[in-house]
Amino acid sequence: MKQLPGEAKRFKSVDKSWKEIIRGTQAQPNTLETCCRDGKVLLARLEQMNTDLDRVQKGLKEYLEAKRTVFARFYFLSNDDLLEILSQTKDVEKVQSHLRKVFENMTELQFQPDKTITGMYSGEKEFIPTSGTLDPKDKKVEDWMGEVENMMFTTVRDVLDYSIKDYLELDRNAWIKKHPGQCVLNGSQVHWTQEVEQAILKNGVKGAQEVLAMLDAQLLNTVALVRERLSKLQSLTLGALIVIDVHAKDVVRKLVDDKVDDINHFNWISQLRYYWPKDEDNCFVRCIQTNFPYGYEYLGNSQRLVITPLTDKCYMTLMGALKLDLGGAPAGPAGTGKTESTKDLAKALAKQCVVFNCSPTMEITMITSFFKGLAASGSWICFDEFNRINIEVLSVIAQQLLQLFGEKAKGSREVVFEESQIKMKPTFCVFITMNPGYAGRTELPDNLKALFRPVAMMVPDYGLIGEIMLYSFGFIKASILANKMVTTFTLCSEQLSSQDHYDYGMRAVRSVINAAGLLKMSPLTAALNED
């Protein structure tokens, strides 16, 4: 490469010498004669070649580190992937195959004939035109990729702002069809927060009852929309929106049942609430004392996790960890939603969340690279099954996190971390999940435990999960059908062990929900909705 002239020259010299040695070995295949043909000269040449290769490797590492320092998300790529990107800088369109590795759900860019960028696509092929035009020509790849990141943030902020304002101008069903999925979900939550607080401030419990009636009617209208002829993207948006709407309705019902007449009541402030203050002109997500800035990461039209009381508890703990500049540590048996809850909270806050499956083979150099990328990009990471890492590595991780969380708490904008000067964005965070009691799991050191807020994740609420999924398939009486499903599942599994009971339950829920999905467009749907 042009930026590595010395290393390239040195590598070519080593390559040439190696080929000469191999040709000599091929001509004289006797091992003793080959190794002694030049006395000690051959040994000296090989040792020098190893030294030169080490220097090449060091130069390459420094070169890649310089690129990653400019665009922090390159820390999440392997050296091979990054070298492939850097070798294709002349053809900017070829970089698209790596977009999903550095962005949450941006998989393709819209290039015009002059190579300017005017839009972005999600993994579901949802398209959003960018707020401006970006020209990557004659720019280093790390520079224009940084511009793509900033363009994404600006675009998502603009379309979310427009959707929030447009909500008041259109019928809700028409509004749902018009705007991108991410804007529909978060825009509706901004207005839900505002409607609930205004109603309680104005009329107390009676105001909450009026909002509950409105949300009931609103949900039935949305469920009815599911049964209309929709595009694939609209169906995805409605499925995710119903998950959010059912939870919003359940929250308000809880407020009514507990006769809450104060917006500072714990039942209300413990929920994720979305605000767009006029004086700051940005979106913020609040939960208890945490006020977290919306991340504006482009999420596309992805599904959302069903929100149960267990999920709410996890969200409260992780949001509290963000307020205290600590990490979060959901723990519990497999399949209870530890990783998925963390990922879904990242979606709720529009943050990139890198999920990494841990293993005993992980080395500290790999972890260090991730930490640099997180701190510099402001992203999140979820180390799945964190307690599988060897204790020696965990001890070093504890020291590194103590430094990073300490600098974050002080509000530092730059930090010297592992011999690198990196910028630091305060929105970054580290989450871990653990399966305690399994074979091959390591007990975390006390100094590492102290850096994470723990939360226990136990058995999911099958009934609520089934209800919300059935709503999203267009069933009006989803609550009754879900109760029947859970009752049948309980009767059939009374004689099973706890683990078999859990596995059976998951299969039963999936089977019923899948069957419902197949029925949603059939004539049977009307009959099932009637009875």
Coordinates of C-alpha atoms in Angstrom, one line a residue:
M1 CA 0.0 0.0 0.0
K2 CA 1.1 3.6 -0.6
Q3 CA 0.9 4.4 3.1
L4 CA 3.3 1.5 4.0
P5 CA 6.3 1.9 1.5
G6 CA 8.9 0.7 3.9
E7 CA 6.9 -2.3 5.1
A8 CA 6.0 -3.2 1.5
K9 CA 9.6 -3.1 0.4
R10 CA 10.7 -5.2 3.3
F11 CA 8.0 -7.8 2.7
K12 CA 9.0 -8.1 -1.0
S13 CA 12.6 -8.6 0.0
V14 CA 11.6 -11.4 2.5
D15 CA 9.3 -12.9 -0.1
K16 CA 12.1 -12.9 -2.7
S17 CA 14.6 -14.5 -0.3
W18 CA 12.1 -17.1 0.7
K19 CA 11.4 -18.1 -2.8
E20 CA 15.2 -18.4 -3.5
I21 CA 15.6 -20.7 -0.5
I22 CA 12.7 -22.9 -1.6
R23 CA 14.0 -23.2 -5.1
G24 CA 17.4 -24.3 -3.7
T25 CA 15.7 -26.8 -1.5
Q26 CA 13.7 -28.2 -4.4
A27 CA 16.9 -28.6 -6.4
Q28 CA 18.7 -30.3 -3.4
P29 CA 16.0 -32.1 -1.4
N30 CA 18.4 -33.7 1.1
T31 CA 17.7 -32.1 4.4
L32 CA 21.2 -32.1 5.8
E33 CA 22.8 -30.9 2.6
T34 CA 20.2 -28.2 2.1
C35 CA 20.5 -26.8 5.7
C36 CA 24.3 -26.8 5.6
R37 CA 24.8 -25.6 2.0
D38 CA 25.8 -22.0 3.0
G39 CA 27.2 -22.7 6.4
K40 CA 25.7 -20.3 8.9
V41 CA 24.6 -17.9 6.2
L42 CA 21.3 -19.7 5.7
L43 CA 20.5 -19.6 9.4
A44 CA 21.3 -15.9 9.6
R45 CA 19.1 -15.2 6.5
L46 CA 16.2 -17.0 8.1
E47 CA 16.6 -15.1 11.4
Q48 CA 16.8 -11.8 9.5
M49 CA 13.7 -12.7 7.6
N50 CA 11.8 -13.4 10.8
T51 CA 13.0 -10.0 12.2
D52 CA 11.9 -8.2 9.0
L53 CA 8.5 -9.9 9.1
D54 CA 8.0 -8.8 12.8
R55 CA 8.8 -5.3 11.7
V56 CA 6.3 -5.6 8.8
Q57 CA 3.6 -6.9 11.3
K58 CA 4.3 -4.1 13.7
G59 CA 4.1 -1.5 10.9
L60 CA 0.8 -3.0 9.6
K61 CA -0.6 -3.0 13.2
E62 CA 0.2 0.7 13.6
Y63 CA -1.2 1.5 10.2
L64 CA -4.5 -0.2 11.0
E65 CA -4.6 1.4 14.5
A66 CA -4.3 4.8 12.8
K67 CA -7.3 4.1 10.6
R68 CA -9.3 2.8 13.5
T69 CA -8.5 5.9 15.5
V70 CA -10.1 8.1 12.8
F71 CA -13.2 5.9 12.5
A72 CA -13.8 4.1 15.8
R73 CA -16.2 1.5 14.4
F74 CA -13.4 -0.1 12.5
Y75 CA -12.3 -1.6 15.9
F76 CA -15.2 -4.0 15.5
L77 CA -13.8 -5.4 12.3
S78 CA -11.1 -8.1 12.1
N79 CA -7.7 -7.1 10.5
D80 CA -8.6 -9.1 7.3
D81 CA -12.0 -7.3 6.9
L82 CA -10.3 -3.9 7.5
L83 CA -7.5 -4.6 5.0
E84 CA -10.1 -5.7 2.4
I85 CA -12.0 -2.3 2.9
L86 CA -8.7 -0.3 2.7
S87 CA -7.7 -2.2 -0.5
Q88 CA -11.0 -1.1 -2.2
T89 CA -10.9 2.6 -1.5
K90 CA -11.0 3.5 -5.2
D91 CA -14.3 1.6 -5.7
V92 CA -16.4 3.1 -2.9
E93 CA -19.5 0.9 -3.7
K94 CA -17.6 -2.3 -2.7
V95 CA -17.4 -1.1 0.9
Q96 CA -21.1 -1.8 1.2
S97 CA -20.6 -5.5 1.9
H98 CA -19.1 -4.5 5.3
L99 CA -21.6 -1.9 6.3
R100 CA -23.6 -4.3 8.5
K101 CA -20.5 -5.1 10.5
V102 CA -20.0 -1.4 11.6
F103 CA -23.7 -0.2 11.7
E104 CA -26.6 -1.7 13.5
N105 CA -28.9 -2.2 10.5
M106 CA -27.6 -0.2 7.6
T107 CA -26.8 -2.7 4.8
E108 CA -26.6 -0.6 1.6
L109 CA -26.2 3.0 0.5
Q110 CA -27.9 4.6 -2.5
F111 CA -25.2 5.8 -4.9
Q112 CA -25.9 8.1 -7.8
P113 CA -24.1 7.8 -11.2
D114 CA -21.5 10.4 -9.9
K115 CA -20.9 8.2 -6.8
T116 CA -22.5 10.6 -4.4
I117 CA -24.6 9.1 -1.6
T118 CA -28.2 10.1 -1.3
G119 CA -29.9 7.4 0.8
M120 CA -29.6 4.3 3.0
Y121 CA -31.2 0.9 3.1
S122 CA -31.9 -1.4 6.1
G123 CA -31.6 -5.1 6.1
E124 CA -35.3 -5.3 5.4
K125 CA -34.8 -3.1 2.3
E126 CA -36.5 -0.1 3.9
F127 CA -35.2 3.1 2.3
I128 CA -34.7 6.5 3.8
P129 CA -33.3 9.5 1.8
T130 CA -30.5 11.2 3.5
S131 CA -30.8 14.8 4.8
G132 CA -28.0 15.9 2.5
T133 CA -25.7 14.6 -0.2
L134 CA -22.3 13.0 0.6
D135 CA -19.5 12.8 -1.9
P136 CA -16.9 10.1 -1.0
K137 CA -14.7 10.7 -4.0
D138 CA -11.0 11.5 -3.4
K139 CA -11.4 10.9 0.4
K140 CA -9.8 8.3 2.6
V141 CA -12.3 5.5 3.5
E142 CA -12.1 6.2 7.2
D143 CA -13.0 9.9 6.6
W144 CA -16.0 9.3 4.4
M145 CA -17.2 6.5 6.6
G146 CA -17.2 8.9 9.5
E147 CA -19.2 11.3 7.3
V148 CA -21.7 8.5 6.6
E149 CA -22.1 7.9 10.4
N150 CA -22.8 11.6 11.0
M151 CA -25.2 11.7 8.0
M152 CA -27.1 8.7 9.5
F153 CA -27.5 10.5 12.9
T154 CA -28.7 13.7 11.2
T155 CA -31.1 11.9 8.9
V156 CA -32.7 9.7 11.6
R157 CA -33.1 12.8 13.8
D158 CA -34.8 14.7 11.0
V159 CA -37.2 12.0 10.0
L160 CA -38.1 11.3 13.7
D161 CA -38.7 15.0 14.3
Y162 CA -40.9 15.2 11.2
S163 CA -42.9 12.1 12.1
I164 CA -43.6 13.4 15.6
K165 CA -45.0 16.7 14.2
D166 CA -46.9 14.8 11.5
Y167 CA -48.6 12.6 14.1
L168 CA -50.9 15.5 15.0
E169 CA -51.9 16.1 11.3
L170 CA -52.9 12.6 10.2
D171 CA -55.2 9.7 11.2
R172 CA -53.0 7.3 13.2
N173 CA -53.3 4.4 10.8
A174 CA -52.5 6.6 7.8
W175 CA -49.5 7.9 9.8
I176 CA -48.3 4.4 10.5
K177 CA -48.3 3.6 6.8
K178 CA -46.5 6.8 5.8
H179 CA -43.4 6.8 8.1
P180 CA -40.3 4.5 8.6
G181 CA -40.7 1.8 11.2
Q182 CA -38.2 3.3 13.7
C183 CA -40.0 6.7 13.6
V184 CA -43.4 5.0 14.0
L185 CA -42.3 3.2 17.2
N186 CA -40.5 6.0 18.8
G187 CA -42.8 8.8 17.5
S188 CA -45.8 7.1 19.0
Q189 CA -44.0 6.7 22.3
V190 CA -43.2 10.4 22.5
H191 CA -47.0 11.2 22.1
W192 CA -48.0 8.4 24.5
T193 CA -45.7 9.9 27.2
Q194 CA -47.1 13.4 26.6
E195 CA -50.8 12.2 26.5
V196 CA -50.5 10.3 29.8
E197 CA -48.7 13.0 31.7
Q198 CA -51.0 15.8 30.5
A199 CA -54.1 13.7 31.3
I200 CA -52.9 12.9 34.9
L201 CA -51.8 16.5 35.5
K202 CA -55.2 17.8 34.3
N203 CA -57.7 15.2 35.7
G204 CA -55.7 12.8 37.9
V205 CA -57.0 9.2 37.9
K206 CA -60.0 10.1 35.7
G207 CA -57.6 11.4 33.1
A208 CA -55.6 8.1 33.2
Q209 CA -59.0 6.3 32.7
E210 CA -59.7 8.4 29.7
V211 CA -56.3 7.6 28.2
L212 CA -56.8 3.9 28.9
A213 CA -60.1 3.9 26.9
M214 CA -58.4 5.7 24.1
L215 CA -55.5 3.2 24.0
D216 CA -57.9 0.3 24.0
A217 CA -59.7 1.7 20.9
Q218 CA -56.4 2.6 19.3
L219 CA -55.1 -0.9 19.8
L220 CA -58.2 -2.5 18.2
N221 CA -57.9 -0.2 15.2
T222 CA -54.2 -1.1 14.8
V223 CA -55.0 -4.8 15.1
A224 CA -57.8 -4.4 12.5
L225 CA -55.2 -2.8 10.2
V226 CA -53.1 -6.0 10.4
R227 CA -55.8 -7.8 8.5
E228 CA -55.7 -5.4 5.6
R229 CA -53.6 -5.9 2.5
L230 CA -50.2 -4.5 3.5
S231 CA -46.7 -4.4 2.2
K232 CA -44.0 -6.5 3.9
L233 CA -42.5 -3.5 5.5
Q234 CA -45.8 -2.2 6.8
S235 CA -46.5 -5.7 8.3
L236 CA -43.2 -5.6 10.1
T237 CA -43.9 -2.1 11.4
L238 CA -47.3 -3.1 12.7
G239 CA -46.0 -6.2 14.4
A240 CA -43.4 -4.2 16.4
L241 CA -45.9 -1.3 17.1
I242 CA -48.5 -3.7 18.6
V243 CA -45.8 -5.0 20.9
I244 CA -45.2 -1.4 22.1
D245 CA -48.9 -0.5 22.2
V246 CA -50.0 -3.5 24.3
H247 CA -47.3 -2.6 26.8
A248 CA -48.3 1.1 26.8
K249 CA -51.9 0.1 27.5
D250 CA -50.9 -2.3 30.3
V251 CA -48.8 0.5 31.9
V252 CA -51.8 2.9 31.9
R253 CA -54.1 0.1 33.3
K254 CA -51.7 -0.4 36.1
L255 CA -51.8 3.4 36.8
V256 CA -55.6 3.3 36.9
D257 CA -55.7 0.2 39.1
D258 CA -53.3 1.8 41.6
K259 CA -55.1 5.1 41.4
V260 CA -52.0 7.0 40.4
D261 CA -52.6 10.8 40.3
D262 CA -49.0 12.0 40.2
I263 CA -46.6 11.8 37.3
N264 CA -43.8 11.3 39.8
H265 CA -45.3 8.1 41.1
F266 CA -42.8 5.1 40.8
N267 CA -45.3 3.1 38.6
W268 CA -44.9 5.8 36.0
I269 CA -41.3 7.0 36.3
S270 CA -40.1 3.4 36.2
Q271 CA -41.2 3.1 32.6
L272 CA -39.2 4.1 29.5
R273 CA -40.6 7.5 28.7
Y274 CA -39.8 9.5 25.5
Y275 CA -39.5 13.3 25.5
W276 CA -38.7 15.9 22.8
P277 CA -38.1 19.1 24.8
K278 CA -38.5 22.2 22.7
D279 CA -35.6 24.0 24.4
E280 CA -33.2 21.2 23.5
D281 CA -34.7 20.1 20.3
N282 CA -33.6 16.5 20.7
C283 CA -35.1 13.2 21.9
F284 CA -34.4 11.9 25.4
V285 CA -35.4 8.6 27.1
R286 CA -36.0 8.7 30.8
C287 CA -36.4 5.9 33.4
I288 CA -36.5 6.8 37.1
Q289 CA -33.5 9.2 37.5
T290 CA -31.8 8.3 34.2
N291 CA -32.1 10.8 31.3
F292 CA -30.4 9.2 28.3
P293 CA -30.0 11.0 24.9
Y294 CA -31.6 9.1 22.0
G295 CA -28.8 7.6 19.9
Y296 CA -30.2 8.1 16.4
E297 CA -28.7 4.8 15.2
Y298 CA -30.6 3.6 12.1
L299 CA -32.4 0.5 13.2
G300 CA -34.4 -0.2 10.0
N301 CA -37.7 -2.0 10.4
S302 CA -36.8 -4.7 12.9
Q303 CA -38.9 -6.6 15.4
R304 CA -39.1 -5.7 19.0
L305 CA -39.0 -7.9 22.1
V306 CA -42.3 -8.5 24.0
I307 CA -42.1 -6.4 27.1
T308 CA -43.1 -8.3 30.3
P309 CA -42.7 -7.3 33.9
L310 CA -39.4 -9.3 33.8
T311 CA -38.3 -7.1 30.9
D312 CA -39.3 -3.9 32.8
K313 CA -37.2 -5.0 35.7
C314 CA -34.2 -5.6 33.5
Y315 CA -34.7 -2.2 31.8
M316 CA -34.8 -0.4 35.1
T317 CA -31.6 -2.1 36.3
L318 CA -29.7 -1.4 33.1
M319 CA -30.9 2.2 32.9
G320 CA -29.8 2.7 36.5
A321 CA -26.4 1.3 35.6
L322 CA -26.1 3.9 32.8
K323 CA -26.9 6.7 35.4
L324 CA -24.2 5.4 37.7
D325 CA -21.6 5.0 35.0
L326 CA -21.5 1.2 35.5
G327 CA -22.2 -1.9 33.4
G328 CA -25.2 -4.2 33.6
A329 CA -25.2 -7.9 34.3
P330 CA -28.4 -9.9 33.6
A331 CA -28.0 -13.5 35.0
G332 CA -30.1 -16.6 34.8
P333 CA -30.8 -19.8 33.0
A334 CA -30.6 -20.1 29.2
G335 CA -33.5 -18.8 27.2
T336 CA -34.8 -16.3 29.7
G337 CA -34.1 -13.3 27.5
K338 CA -30.9 -11.9 29.0
T339 CA -29.1 -11.0 25.7
E340 CA -32.4 -10.2 23.9
S341 CA -33.4 -7.7 26.6
T342 CA -30.1 -6.0 26.4
K343 CA -30.3 -5.8 22.6
D344 CA -33.9 -4.5 22.8
L345 CA -33.0 -1.8 25.3
A346 CA -30.3 -0.7 22.8
K347 CA -33.0 -0.5 20.1
A348 CA -35.3 1.5 22.4
L349 CA -32.4 4.0 22.9
A350 CA -31.3 3.8 19.2
K351 CA -27.7 2.6 20.2
Q352 CA -25.5 0.2 18.3
C353 CA -25.1 -2.9 20.4
V354 CA -22.3 -5.4 19.4
V355 CA -23.1 -8.9 20.8
F356 CA -20.0 -11.1 21.3
N357 CA -20.1 -14.8 22.4
C358 CA -17.4 -15.3 24.9
S359 CA -15.2 -18.4 25.1
P360 CA -12.1 -19.6 27.1
T361 CA -9.9 -18.9 24.1
M362 CA -10.5 -15.1 24.2
E363 CA -7.3 -13.1 24.6
I364 CA -6.9 -9.6 26.2
T365 CA -5.8 -8.0 22.9
M366 CA -9.2 -8.8 21.4
I367 CA -11.1 -7.4 24.4
T368 CA -8.8 -4.3 24.4
S369 CA -9.7 -3.6 20.7
F370 CA -13.4 -3.8 21.5
F371 CA -13.1 -1.4 24.5
K372 CA -11.2 1.1 22.3
G373 CA -14.0 1.0 19.7
L374 CA -16.8 1.3 22.3
A375 CA -15.3 4.2 24.1
A376 CA -14.5 6.1 20.9
S377 CA -17.8 5.4 19.1
G378 CA -20.2 5.6 22.1
S379 CA -21.6 2.2 21.3
W380 CA -22.6 -0.7 23.5
I381 CA -21.4 -4.2 23.8
C382 CA -23.0 -7.3 25.3
F383 CA -20.5 -10.1 26.2
D384 CA -22.7 -13.2 26.1
E385 CA -21.7 -15.9 28.8
F386 CA -19.1 -13.6 30.1
N387 CA -18.1 -16.0 32.9
R388 CA -16.6 -18.5 30.3
I389 CA -13.6 -16.2 30.0
N390 CA -10.4 -17.4 31.9
I391 CA -9.8 -15.8 35.2
E392 CA -6.5 -14.4 34.1
V393 CA -8.2 -12.4 31.3
L394 CA -11.0 -11.3 33.6
S395 CA -8.5 -9.8 36.0
V396 CA -7.1 -7.6 33.3
I397 CA -10.6 -6.7 32.0
A398 CA -11.5 -5.5 35.5
Q399 CA -8.6 -3.0 35.5
Q400 CA -9.4 -1.7 32.0
L401 CA -13.1 -1.2 32.8
L402 CA -12.2 0.5 36.1
Q403 CA -10.2 3.0 34.1
L404 CA -12.8 3.5 31.4
F405 CA -15.8 3.8 33.7
G406 CA -13.8 6.2 35.9
E407 CA -13.0 8.5 33.0
K408 CA -16.6 8.3 31.9
A409 CA -17.8 9.4 35.3
K410 CA -15.3 12.3 35.2
G411 CA -16.7 13.4 31.8
S412 CA -13.3 13.0 30.1
R413 CA -13.4 13.6 26.3
E414 CA -10.1 11.9 25.6
V415 CA -8.1 9.2 27.4
V416 CA -4.9 7.3 27.1
F417 CA -5.9 3.7 27.0
E418 CA -3.5 0.8 26.4
E419 CA -0.9 3.1 24.8
S420 CA -3.5 4.7 22.5
Q421 CA -4.9 8.2 22.7
I422 CA -8.7 7.8 22.0
K423 CA -11.6 10.0 22.1
M424 CA -14.4 9.1 24.5
K425 CA -18.1 9.4 24.1
P426 CA -20.1 9.2 27.4
T427 CA -22.9 7.1 25.9
F428 CA -20.8 3.9 25.7
C429 CA -21.5 1.0 28.0
V430 CA -20.5 -2.6 28.6
F431 CA -23.1 -5.3 29.5
I432 CA -22.5 -9.0 30.3
T433 CA -24.8 -12.0 30.6
M434 CA -24.0 -15.1 32.7
N435 CA -25.4 -18.6 33.3
P436 CA -24.4 -19.3 36.9
G437 CA -23.9 -22.9 37.9
Y438 CA -23.0 -24.3 34.5
A439 CA -19.9 -26.4 34.0
G440 CA -16.8 -24.5 32.8
R441 CA -18.0 -21.2 34.2
T442 CA -15.6 -18.9 36.1
E443 CA -16.5 -16.9 39.2
L444 CA -16.0 -13.3 38.5
P445 CA -13.4 -11.4 40.7
D446 CA -14.9 -9.1 43.3
N447 CA -13.3 -6.0 41.7
L448 CA -15.1 -6.9 38.4
K449 CA -18.4 -7.7 40.1
A450 CA -18.4 -4.2 41.6
L451 CA -18.4 -2.6 38.1
F452 CA -21.8 -4.2 37.1
R453 CA -25.3 -3.9 38.4
P454 CA -26.8 -7.4 38.5
V455 CA -30.4 -8.4 37.7
A456 CA -31.8 -12.0 37.9
M457 CA -33.7 -13.2 34.8
M458 CA -36.1 -16.1 35.5
V459 CA -39.0 -17.8 33.7
P460 CA -40.7 -15.6 31.1
D461 CA -44.4 -14.7 31.2
Y462 CA -45.7 -17.1 28.5
G463 CA -49.3 -15.7 28.7
L464 CA -48.3 -12.1 28.0
I465 CA -45.9 -13.2 25.3
G466 CA -48.6 -15.2 23.6
E467 CA -51.2 -12.4 23.9
I468 CA -49.0 -9.8 22.3
M469 CA -47.9 -12.0 19.5
L470 CA -51.5 -13.0 18.8
Y471 CA -52.5 -9.3 18.7
S472 CA -49.7 -8.7 16.2
F473 CA -51.2 -11.5 14.0
G474 CA -54.6 -9.7 14.0
F475 CA -56.5 -11.6 16.7
I476 CA -58.9 -9.2 18.6
K477 CA -59.4 -11.6 21.6
A478 CA -55.8 -12.4 22.0
S479 CA -56.0 -12.3 25.8
I480 CA -58.5 -15.0 26.0
L481 CA -56.7 -17.2 23.4
A482 CA -53.4 -16.7 25.3
N483 CA -55.0 -17.8 28.6
K484 CA -56.3 -20.9 26.9
M485 CA -52.8 -21.6 25.5
V486 CA -51.1 -21.3 28.9
T487 CA -53.8 -23.4 30.7
T488 CA -53.4 -26.2 28.1
F489 CA -49.6 -26.0 28.4
T490 CA -49.7 -26.1 32.2
L491 CA -52.0 -29.2 32.3
C492 CA -49.9 -31.1 29.8
S493 CA -46.6 -30.4 31.6
E494 CA -47.4 -31.0 35.3
Q495 CA -45.5 -34.3 35.3
L496 CA -42.3 -33.0 33.7
S497 CA -39.1 -31.9 35.4
S498 CA -38.5 -28.1 35.7
Q499 CA -36.0 -28.0 32.8
D500 CA -38.3 -30.2 30.6
H501 CA -41.2 -28.0 31.7
Y502 CA -39.3 -24.9 30.5
D503 CA -38.3 -26.5 27.2
Y504 CA -41.8 -27.8 26.6
G505 CA -43.2 -24.4 27.4
M506 CA -41.0 -22.7 24.8
R507 CA -42.0 -25.3 22.1
A508 CA -45.7 -24.9 23.0
V509 CA -45.6 -21.1 22.8
R510 CA -43.7 -21.2 19.5
S511 CA -46.1 -23.8 18.0
V512 CA -49.2 -21.9 18.9
I513 CA -47.8 -18.6 17.7
N514 CA -46.6 -20.1 14.5
A515 CA -50.0 -21.6 13.9
A516 CA -51.6 -18.3 14.6
G517 CA -49.3 -16.7 12.0
L518 CA -50.5 -19.2 9.4
L519 CA -54.1 -18.5 10.2
K520 CA -54.0 -14.7 10.3
M521 CA -55.1 -14.3 6.7
S522 CA -57.5 -17.2 6.6
P523 CA -61.3 -17.3 7.0
L524 CA -60.8 -19.0 10.3
T525 CA -59.5 -15.8 11.8
A526 CA -62.9 -14.2 11.9
A527 CA -64.4 -17.2 13.6
L528 CA -61.6 -17.3 16.2
N529 CA -62.1 -13.6 16.9
E530 CA -65.8 -14.2 17.5
D531 CA -65.1 -17.2 19.9

